[in-house]
PDB file of C-alpha atoms and ligand atoms in Angstrom:
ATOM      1  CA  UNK E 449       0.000   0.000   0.000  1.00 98.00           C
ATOM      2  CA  UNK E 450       1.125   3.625  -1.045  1.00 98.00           C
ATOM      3  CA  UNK E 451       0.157   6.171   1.239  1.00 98.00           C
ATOM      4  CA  UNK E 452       0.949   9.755  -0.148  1.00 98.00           C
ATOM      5  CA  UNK E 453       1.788  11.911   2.618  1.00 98.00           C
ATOM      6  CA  UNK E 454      -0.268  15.665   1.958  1.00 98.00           C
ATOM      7  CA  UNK E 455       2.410  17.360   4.266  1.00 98.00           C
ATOM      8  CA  UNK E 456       4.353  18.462   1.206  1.00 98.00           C
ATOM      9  CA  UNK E 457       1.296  19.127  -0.856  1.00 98.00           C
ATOM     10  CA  UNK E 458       0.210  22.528  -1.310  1.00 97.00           C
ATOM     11  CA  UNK E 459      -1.874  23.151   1.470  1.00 97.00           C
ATOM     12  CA  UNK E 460      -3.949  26.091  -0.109  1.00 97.00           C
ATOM     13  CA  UNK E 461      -4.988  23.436  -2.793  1.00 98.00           C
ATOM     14  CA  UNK E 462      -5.828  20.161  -0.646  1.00 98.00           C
ATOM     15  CA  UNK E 463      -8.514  18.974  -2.184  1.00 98.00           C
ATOM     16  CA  UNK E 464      -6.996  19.244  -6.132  1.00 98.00           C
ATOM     17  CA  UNK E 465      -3.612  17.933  -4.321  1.00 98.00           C
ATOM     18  CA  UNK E 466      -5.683  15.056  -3.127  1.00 98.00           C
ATOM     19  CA  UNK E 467      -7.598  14.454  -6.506  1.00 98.00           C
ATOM     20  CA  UNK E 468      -3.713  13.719  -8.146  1.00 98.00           C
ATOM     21  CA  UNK E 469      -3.265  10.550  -6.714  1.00 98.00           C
ATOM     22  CA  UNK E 470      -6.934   9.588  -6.610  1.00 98.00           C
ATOM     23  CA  UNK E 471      -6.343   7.516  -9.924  1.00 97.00           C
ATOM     24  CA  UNK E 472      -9.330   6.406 -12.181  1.00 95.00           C
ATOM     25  CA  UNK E 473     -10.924   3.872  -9.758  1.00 90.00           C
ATOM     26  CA  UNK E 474      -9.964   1.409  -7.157  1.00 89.00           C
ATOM     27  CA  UNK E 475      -7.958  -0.702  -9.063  1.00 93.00           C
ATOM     28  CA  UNK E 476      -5.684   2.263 -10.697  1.00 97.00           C
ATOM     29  CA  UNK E 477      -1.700   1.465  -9.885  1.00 97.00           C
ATOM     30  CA  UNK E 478      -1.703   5.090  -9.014  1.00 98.00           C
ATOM     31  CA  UNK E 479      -4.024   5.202  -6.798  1.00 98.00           C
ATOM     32  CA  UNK E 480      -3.138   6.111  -3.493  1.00 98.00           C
ATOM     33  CA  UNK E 481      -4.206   3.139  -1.006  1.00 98.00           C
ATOM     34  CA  UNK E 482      -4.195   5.879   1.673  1.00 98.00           C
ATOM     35  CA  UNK E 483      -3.801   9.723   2.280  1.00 98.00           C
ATOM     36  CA  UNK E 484      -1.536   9.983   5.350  1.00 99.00           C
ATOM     37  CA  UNK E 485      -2.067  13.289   7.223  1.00 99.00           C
ATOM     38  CA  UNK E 486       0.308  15.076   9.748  1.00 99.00           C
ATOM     39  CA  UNK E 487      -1.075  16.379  12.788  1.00 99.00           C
ATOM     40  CA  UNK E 488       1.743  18.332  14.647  1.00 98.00           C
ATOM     41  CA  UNK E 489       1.102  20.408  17.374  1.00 98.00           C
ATOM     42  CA  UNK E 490       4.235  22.337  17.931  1.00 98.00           C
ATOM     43  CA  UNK E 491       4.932  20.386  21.218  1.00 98.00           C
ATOM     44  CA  UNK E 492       5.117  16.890  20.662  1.00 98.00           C
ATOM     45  CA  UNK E 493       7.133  18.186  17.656  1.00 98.00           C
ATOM     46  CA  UNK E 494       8.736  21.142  16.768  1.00 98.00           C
ATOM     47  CA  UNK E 495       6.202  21.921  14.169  1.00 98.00           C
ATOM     48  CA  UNK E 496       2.932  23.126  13.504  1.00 98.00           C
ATOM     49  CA  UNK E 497       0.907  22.009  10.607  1.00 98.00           C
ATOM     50  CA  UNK E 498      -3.494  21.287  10.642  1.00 98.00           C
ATOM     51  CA  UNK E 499      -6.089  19.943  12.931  1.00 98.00           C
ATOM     52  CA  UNK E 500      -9.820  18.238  12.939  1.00 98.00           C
ATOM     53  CA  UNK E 501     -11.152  21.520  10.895  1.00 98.00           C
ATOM     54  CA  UNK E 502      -8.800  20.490   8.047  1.00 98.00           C
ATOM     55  CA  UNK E 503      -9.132  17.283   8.383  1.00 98.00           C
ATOM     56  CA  UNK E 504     -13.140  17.212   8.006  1.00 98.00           C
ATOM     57  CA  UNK E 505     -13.066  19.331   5.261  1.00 98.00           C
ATOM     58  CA  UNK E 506     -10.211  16.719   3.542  1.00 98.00           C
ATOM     59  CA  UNK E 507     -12.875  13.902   4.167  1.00 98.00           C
ATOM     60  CA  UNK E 508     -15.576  15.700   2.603  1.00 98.00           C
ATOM     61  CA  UNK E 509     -13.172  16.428  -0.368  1.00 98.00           C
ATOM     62  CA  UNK E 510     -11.824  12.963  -0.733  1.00 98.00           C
ATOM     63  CA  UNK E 511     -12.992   8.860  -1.218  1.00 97.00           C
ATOM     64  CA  UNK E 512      -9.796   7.878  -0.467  1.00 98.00           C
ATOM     65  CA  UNK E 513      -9.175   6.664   3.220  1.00 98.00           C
ATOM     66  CA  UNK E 514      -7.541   9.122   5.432  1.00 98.00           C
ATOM     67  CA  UNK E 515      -4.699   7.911   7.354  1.00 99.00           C
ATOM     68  CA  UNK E 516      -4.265  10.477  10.871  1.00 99.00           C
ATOM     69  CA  UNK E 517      -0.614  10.354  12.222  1.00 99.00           C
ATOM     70  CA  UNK E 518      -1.024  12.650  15.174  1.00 99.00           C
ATOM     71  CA  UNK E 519       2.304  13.845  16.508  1.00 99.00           C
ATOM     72  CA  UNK E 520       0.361  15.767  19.142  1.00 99.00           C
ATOM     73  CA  UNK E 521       0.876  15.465  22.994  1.00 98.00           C
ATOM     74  CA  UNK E 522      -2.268  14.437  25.120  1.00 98.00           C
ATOM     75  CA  UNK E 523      -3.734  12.089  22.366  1.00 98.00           C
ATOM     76  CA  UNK E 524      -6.662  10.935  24.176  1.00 98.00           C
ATOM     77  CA  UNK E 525      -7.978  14.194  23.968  1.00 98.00           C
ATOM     78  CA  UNK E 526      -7.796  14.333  20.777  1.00 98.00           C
ATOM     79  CA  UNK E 527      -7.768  11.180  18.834  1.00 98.00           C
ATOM     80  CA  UNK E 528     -10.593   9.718  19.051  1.00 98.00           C
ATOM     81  CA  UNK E 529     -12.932  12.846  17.411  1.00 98.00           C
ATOM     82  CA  UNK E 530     -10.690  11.874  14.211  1.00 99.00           C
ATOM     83  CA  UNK E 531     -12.215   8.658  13.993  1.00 99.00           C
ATOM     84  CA  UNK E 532     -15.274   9.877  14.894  1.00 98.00           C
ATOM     85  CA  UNK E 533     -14.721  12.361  11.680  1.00 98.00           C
ATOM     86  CA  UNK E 534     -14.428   9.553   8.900  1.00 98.00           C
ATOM     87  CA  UNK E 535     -10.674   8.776   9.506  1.00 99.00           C
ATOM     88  CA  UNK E 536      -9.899   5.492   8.147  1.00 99.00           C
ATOM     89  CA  UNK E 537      -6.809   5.358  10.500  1.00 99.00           C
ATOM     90  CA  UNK E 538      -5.514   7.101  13.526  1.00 99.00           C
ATOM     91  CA  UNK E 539      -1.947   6.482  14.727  1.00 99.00           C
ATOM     92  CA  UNK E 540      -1.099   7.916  17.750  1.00 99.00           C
ATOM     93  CA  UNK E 541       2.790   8.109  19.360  1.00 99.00           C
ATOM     94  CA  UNK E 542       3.492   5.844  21.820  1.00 99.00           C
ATOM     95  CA  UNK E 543       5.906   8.090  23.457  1.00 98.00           C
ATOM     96  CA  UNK E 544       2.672  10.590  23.704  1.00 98.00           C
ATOM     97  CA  UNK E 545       0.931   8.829  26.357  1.00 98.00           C
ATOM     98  CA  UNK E 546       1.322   7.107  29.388  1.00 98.00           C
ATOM     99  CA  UNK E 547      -1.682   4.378  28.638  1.00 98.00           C
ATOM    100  CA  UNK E 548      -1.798   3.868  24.643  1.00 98.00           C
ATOM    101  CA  UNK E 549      -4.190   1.154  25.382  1.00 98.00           C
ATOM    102  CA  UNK E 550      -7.121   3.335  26.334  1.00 98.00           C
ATOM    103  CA  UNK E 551      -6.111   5.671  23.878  1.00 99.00           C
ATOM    104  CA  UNK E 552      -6.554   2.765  21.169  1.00 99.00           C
ATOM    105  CA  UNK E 553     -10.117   1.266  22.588  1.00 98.00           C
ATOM    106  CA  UNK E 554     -12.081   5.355  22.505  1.00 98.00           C
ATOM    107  CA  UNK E 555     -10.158   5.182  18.621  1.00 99.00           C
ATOM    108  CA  UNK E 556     -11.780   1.931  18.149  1.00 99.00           C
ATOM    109  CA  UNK E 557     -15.054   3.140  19.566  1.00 98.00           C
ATOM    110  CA  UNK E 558     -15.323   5.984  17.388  1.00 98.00           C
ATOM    111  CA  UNK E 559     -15.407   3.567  14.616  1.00 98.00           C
ATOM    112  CA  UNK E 560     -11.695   3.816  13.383  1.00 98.00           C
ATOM    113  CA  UNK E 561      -8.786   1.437  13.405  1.00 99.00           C
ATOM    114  CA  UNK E 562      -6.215   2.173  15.487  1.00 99.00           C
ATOM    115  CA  UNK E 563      -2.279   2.707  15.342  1.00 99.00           C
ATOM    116  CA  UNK E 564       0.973   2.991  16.876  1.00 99.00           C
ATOM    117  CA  UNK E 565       4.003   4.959  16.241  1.00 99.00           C
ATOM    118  CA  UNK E 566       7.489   4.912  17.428  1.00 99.00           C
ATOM    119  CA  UNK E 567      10.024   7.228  17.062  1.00 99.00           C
ATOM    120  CA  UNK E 568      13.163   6.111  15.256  1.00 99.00           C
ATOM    121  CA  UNK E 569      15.054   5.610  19.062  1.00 98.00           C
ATOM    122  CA  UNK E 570      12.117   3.702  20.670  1.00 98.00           C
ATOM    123  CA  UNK E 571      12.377  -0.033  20.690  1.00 98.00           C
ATOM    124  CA  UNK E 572       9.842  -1.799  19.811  1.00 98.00           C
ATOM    125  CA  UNK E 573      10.123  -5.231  22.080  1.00 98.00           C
ATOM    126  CA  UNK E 574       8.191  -2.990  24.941  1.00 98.00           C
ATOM    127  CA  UNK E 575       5.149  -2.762  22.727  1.00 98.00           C
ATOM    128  CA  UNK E 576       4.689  -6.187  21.534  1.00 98.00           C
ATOM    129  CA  UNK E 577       1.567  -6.675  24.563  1.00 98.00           C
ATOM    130  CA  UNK E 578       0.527  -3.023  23.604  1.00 98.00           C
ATOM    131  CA  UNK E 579      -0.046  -3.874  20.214  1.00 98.00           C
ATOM    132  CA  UNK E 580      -2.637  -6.526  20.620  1.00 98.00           C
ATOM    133  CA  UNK E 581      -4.861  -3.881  21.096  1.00 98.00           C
ATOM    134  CA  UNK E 582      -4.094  -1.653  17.642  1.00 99.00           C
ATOM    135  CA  UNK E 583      -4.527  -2.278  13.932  1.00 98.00           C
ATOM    136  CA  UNK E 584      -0.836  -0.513  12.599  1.00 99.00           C
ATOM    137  CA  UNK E 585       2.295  -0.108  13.557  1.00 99.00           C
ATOM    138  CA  UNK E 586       3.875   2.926  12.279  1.00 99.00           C
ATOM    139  CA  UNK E 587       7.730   2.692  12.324  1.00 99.00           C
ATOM    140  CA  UNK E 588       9.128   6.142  11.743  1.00 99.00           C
ATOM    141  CA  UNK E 589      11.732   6.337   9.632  1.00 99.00           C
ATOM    142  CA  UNK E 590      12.741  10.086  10.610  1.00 99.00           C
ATOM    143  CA  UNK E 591      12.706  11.958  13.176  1.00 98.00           C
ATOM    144  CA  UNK E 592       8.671  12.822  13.113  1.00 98.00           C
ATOM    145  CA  UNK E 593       8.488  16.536  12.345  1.00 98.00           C
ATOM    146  CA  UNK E 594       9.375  17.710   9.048  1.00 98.00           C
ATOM    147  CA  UNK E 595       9.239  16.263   5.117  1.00 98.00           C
ATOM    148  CA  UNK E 596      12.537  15.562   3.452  1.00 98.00           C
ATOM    149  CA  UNK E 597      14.298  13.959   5.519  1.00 98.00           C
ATOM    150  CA  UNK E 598      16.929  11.331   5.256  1.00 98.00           C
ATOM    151  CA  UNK E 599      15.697   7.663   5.738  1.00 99.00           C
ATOM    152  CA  UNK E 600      17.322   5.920   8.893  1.00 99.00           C
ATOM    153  CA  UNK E 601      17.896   2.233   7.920  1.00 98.00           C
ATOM    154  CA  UNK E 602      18.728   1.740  11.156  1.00 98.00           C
ATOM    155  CA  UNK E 603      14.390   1.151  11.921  1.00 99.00           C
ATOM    156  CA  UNK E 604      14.383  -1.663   9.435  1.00 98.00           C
ATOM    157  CA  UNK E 605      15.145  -4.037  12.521  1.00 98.00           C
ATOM    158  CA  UNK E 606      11.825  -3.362  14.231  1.00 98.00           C
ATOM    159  CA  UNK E 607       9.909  -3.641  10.737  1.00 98.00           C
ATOM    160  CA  UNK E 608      12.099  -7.166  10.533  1.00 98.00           C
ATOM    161  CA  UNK E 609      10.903  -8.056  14.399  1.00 98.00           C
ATOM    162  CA  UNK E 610       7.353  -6.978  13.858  1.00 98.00           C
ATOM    163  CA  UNK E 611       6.641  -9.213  10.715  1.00 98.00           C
ATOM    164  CA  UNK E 612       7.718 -11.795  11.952  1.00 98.00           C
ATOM    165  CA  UNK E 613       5.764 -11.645  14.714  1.00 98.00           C
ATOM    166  CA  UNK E 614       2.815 -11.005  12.120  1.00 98.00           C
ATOM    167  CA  UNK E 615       3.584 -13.168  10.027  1.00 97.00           C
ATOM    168  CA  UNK E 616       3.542 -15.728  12.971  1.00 98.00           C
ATOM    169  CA  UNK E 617       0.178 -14.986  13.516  1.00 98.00           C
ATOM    170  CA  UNK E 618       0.944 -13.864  16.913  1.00 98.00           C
ATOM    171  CA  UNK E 619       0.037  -9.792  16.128  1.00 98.00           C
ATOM    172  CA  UNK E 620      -2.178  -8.174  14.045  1.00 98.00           C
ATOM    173  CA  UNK E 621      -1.212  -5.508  13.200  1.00 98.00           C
ATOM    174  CA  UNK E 622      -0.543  -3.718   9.530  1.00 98.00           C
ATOM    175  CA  UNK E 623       3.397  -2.761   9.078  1.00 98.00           C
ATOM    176  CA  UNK E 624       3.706   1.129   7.826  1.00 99.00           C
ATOM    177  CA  UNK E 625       6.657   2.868   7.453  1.00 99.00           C
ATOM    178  CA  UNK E 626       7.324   7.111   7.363  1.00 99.00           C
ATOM    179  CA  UNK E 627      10.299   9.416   6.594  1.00 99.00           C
ATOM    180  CA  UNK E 628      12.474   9.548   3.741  1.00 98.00           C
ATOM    181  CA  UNK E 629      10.756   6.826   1.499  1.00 99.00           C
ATOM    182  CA  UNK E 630      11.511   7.155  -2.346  1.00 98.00           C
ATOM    183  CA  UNK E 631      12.950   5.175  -4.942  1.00 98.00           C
ATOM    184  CA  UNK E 632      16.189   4.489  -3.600  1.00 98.00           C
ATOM    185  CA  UNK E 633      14.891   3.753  -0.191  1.00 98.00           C
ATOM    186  CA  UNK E 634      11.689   1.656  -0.623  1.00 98.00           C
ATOM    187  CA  UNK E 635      13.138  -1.695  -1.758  1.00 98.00           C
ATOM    188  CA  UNK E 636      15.080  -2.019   1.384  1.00 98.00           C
ATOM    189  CA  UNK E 637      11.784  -1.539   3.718  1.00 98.00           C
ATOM    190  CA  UNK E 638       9.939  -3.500   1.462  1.00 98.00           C
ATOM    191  CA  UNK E 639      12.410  -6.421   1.996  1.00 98.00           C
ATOM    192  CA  UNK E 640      12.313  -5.805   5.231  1.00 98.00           C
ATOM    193  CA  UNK E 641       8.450  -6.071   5.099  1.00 98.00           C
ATOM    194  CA  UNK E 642       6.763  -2.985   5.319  1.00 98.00           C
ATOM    195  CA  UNK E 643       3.321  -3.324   3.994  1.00 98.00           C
ATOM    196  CA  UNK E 644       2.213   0.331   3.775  1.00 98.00           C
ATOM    197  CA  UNK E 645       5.007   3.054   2.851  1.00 98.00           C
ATOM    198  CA  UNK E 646       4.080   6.445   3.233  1.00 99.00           C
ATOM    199  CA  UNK E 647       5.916   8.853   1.049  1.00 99.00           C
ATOM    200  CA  UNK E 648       5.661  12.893   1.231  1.00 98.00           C
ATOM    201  CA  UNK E 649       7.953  14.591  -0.819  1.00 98.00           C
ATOM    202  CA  UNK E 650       9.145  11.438  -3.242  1.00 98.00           C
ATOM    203  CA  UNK E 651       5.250  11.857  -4.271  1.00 98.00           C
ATOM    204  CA  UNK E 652       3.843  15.752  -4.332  1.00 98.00           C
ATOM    205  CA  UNK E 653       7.738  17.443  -5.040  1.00 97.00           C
ATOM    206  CA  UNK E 654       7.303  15.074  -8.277  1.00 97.00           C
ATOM    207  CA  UNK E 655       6.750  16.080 -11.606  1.00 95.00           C
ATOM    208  CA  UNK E 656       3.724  13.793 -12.190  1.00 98.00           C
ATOM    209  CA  UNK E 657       2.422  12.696  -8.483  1.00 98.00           C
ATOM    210  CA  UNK E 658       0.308   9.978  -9.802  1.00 98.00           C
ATOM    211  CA  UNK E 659       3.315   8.449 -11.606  1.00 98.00           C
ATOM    212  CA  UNK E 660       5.424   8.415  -8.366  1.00 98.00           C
ATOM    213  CA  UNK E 661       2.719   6.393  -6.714  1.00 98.00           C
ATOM    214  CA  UNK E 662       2.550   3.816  -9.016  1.00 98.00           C
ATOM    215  CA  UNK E 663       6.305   3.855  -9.367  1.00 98.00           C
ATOM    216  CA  UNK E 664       6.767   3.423  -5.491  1.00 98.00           C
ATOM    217  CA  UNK E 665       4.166   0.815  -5.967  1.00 98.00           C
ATOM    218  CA  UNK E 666       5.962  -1.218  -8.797  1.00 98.00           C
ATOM    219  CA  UNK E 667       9.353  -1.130  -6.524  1.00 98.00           C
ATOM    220  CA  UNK E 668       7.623  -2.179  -3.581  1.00 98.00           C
ATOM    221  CA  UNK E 669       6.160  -4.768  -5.168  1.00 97.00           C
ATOM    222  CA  UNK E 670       9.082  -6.185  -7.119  1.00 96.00           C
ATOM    223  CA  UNK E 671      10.774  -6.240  -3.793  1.00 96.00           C
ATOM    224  CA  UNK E 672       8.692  -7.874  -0.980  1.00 93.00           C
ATOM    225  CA  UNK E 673       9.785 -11.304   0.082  1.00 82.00           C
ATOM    226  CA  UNK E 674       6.464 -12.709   0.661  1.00 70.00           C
ATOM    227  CA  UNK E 675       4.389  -9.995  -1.468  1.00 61.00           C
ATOM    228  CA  UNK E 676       2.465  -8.226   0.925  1.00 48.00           C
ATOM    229  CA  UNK E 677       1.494  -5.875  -1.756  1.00 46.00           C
ATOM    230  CA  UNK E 678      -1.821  -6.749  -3.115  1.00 48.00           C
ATOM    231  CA  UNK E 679      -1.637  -4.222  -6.355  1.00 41.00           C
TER     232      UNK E 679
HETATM  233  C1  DX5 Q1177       7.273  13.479   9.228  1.00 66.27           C
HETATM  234  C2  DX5 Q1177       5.939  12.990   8.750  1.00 66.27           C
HETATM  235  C3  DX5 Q1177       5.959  12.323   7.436  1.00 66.27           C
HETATM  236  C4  DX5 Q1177       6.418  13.195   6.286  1.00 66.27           C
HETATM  237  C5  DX5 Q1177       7.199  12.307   5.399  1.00 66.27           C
HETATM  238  O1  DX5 Q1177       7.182  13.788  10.582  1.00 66.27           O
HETATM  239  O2  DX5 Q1177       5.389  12.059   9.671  1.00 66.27           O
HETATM  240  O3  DX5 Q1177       4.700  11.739   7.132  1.00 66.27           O
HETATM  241  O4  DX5 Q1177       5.393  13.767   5.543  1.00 66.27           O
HETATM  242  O5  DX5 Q1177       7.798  13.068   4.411  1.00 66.27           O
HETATM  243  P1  DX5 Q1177       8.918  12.457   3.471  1.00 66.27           P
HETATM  244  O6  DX5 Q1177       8.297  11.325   2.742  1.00 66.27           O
HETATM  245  O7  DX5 Q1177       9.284  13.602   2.603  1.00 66.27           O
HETATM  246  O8  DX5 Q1177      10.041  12.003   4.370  1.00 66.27           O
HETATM  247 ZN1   ZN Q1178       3.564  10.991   9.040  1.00 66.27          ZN
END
């Protein structure tokens, strides 16, 4: 799964932005799986970038499910009206919050499915038990902030851990990776088995956004061990 990242789309222009990688129907290569959306707070991170008003009118804009990583502190608060909005998929940090677990069951509860991200220096063994109770694991592969950043191959290890565990059958949970995915870098996370790779800038700094999706796609694809991909 591609899941274009609208935080280095032109933000005056969401909806048009949005319509670029909405392909010609579901089964379009360059169609975008999922549109992943930065919530940032200027707290958790050092940036500040839209909230539920945004993201409401982005539902009402787009068919294409609406991924919410929220890089906010105090997620409780706040996650669980996202779901309650239409998103297809809240992620919240799991260095946010003291009890991700509750946070995960009000997400679930609003009617959305429910993730987890860790920052590039949080292990993942700690969460294994955690995870039972969400639908993604988001392994960041930046620090969470800012587009254009350089991918840290160091992650791959907890994308390595957690399929295996998946594909185990002892978790649930859907692999995604974010930061620094392009053309160069997602072979080496789909190896590793990512099955959902966000990408920002390798998508909406392209010439041809649509073509960058189904480019990523093709990559992906050609790499994953155990083709995870389903397009
Ligand atoms: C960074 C965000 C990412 C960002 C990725 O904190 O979580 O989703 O948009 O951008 P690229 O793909 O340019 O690294
Ligand atoms: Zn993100």
């Amino acid at each position: 799964m591609i899941a274009p990242s609208i935080l280095s789309a032109d933000f005056a222009r969401l909806a048009e932005e949005t319509a670029l990688v909405a392909g010609t129907g579901p089964d379009d290569p360059a169609r975008a799986d999922w549109l992943h959306v930065d919530v940032m707070d200027a707290h958790f991170v050092p940036n500040l970038t839209l909230g539920l008003p945004v993201v409401e009118s982005l539902l009402r804009a787009t068919d294409i499910p609406v991924d919410c990583h929220l890089m906010i502190e105090n997620p409780g608060r706040w996650a669980p009206g996202y779901a309650e909005a239409g998103a297809y998929n809240v992620t919240i940090h799991a260095e946010a919050t003291d009890d991700p677990r509750a946070v995960a069951r009000d997400i679930r509860a609003a009617g959305g499915k429910a993730g987890l991200a860790i920052k590039p220096g949080t292990d993942f063994e700690p969460y294994i038990e955690i995870l039972r109770d969400f639908d993604t694991l988001l392994v960041m592969s930046v620090e969470p902030g800012f587009g254009g950043q350089k991918f840290i191959p160091e992650v791959l290890g907890k994308v390595r851990a957690a399929r295996k565990l998946v594909d185990a059958g002892e978790l649930k949970v859907l692999v995604e990776i974010d930061g620094g995915i392009n053309l160069d870098t997602v072979e080496q996370a789909s190896e590793a088995g990512v099955d959902c790779f966000v990408a920002g800038s390798a998508v909406y700094s392209a010439g041809d956004p649509a073509a960058a999706v189904r480019t990523l796609r093709e990559r992906a694809a050609d790499a994953s061990p155990h083709l995870h991909l389903t397009r």
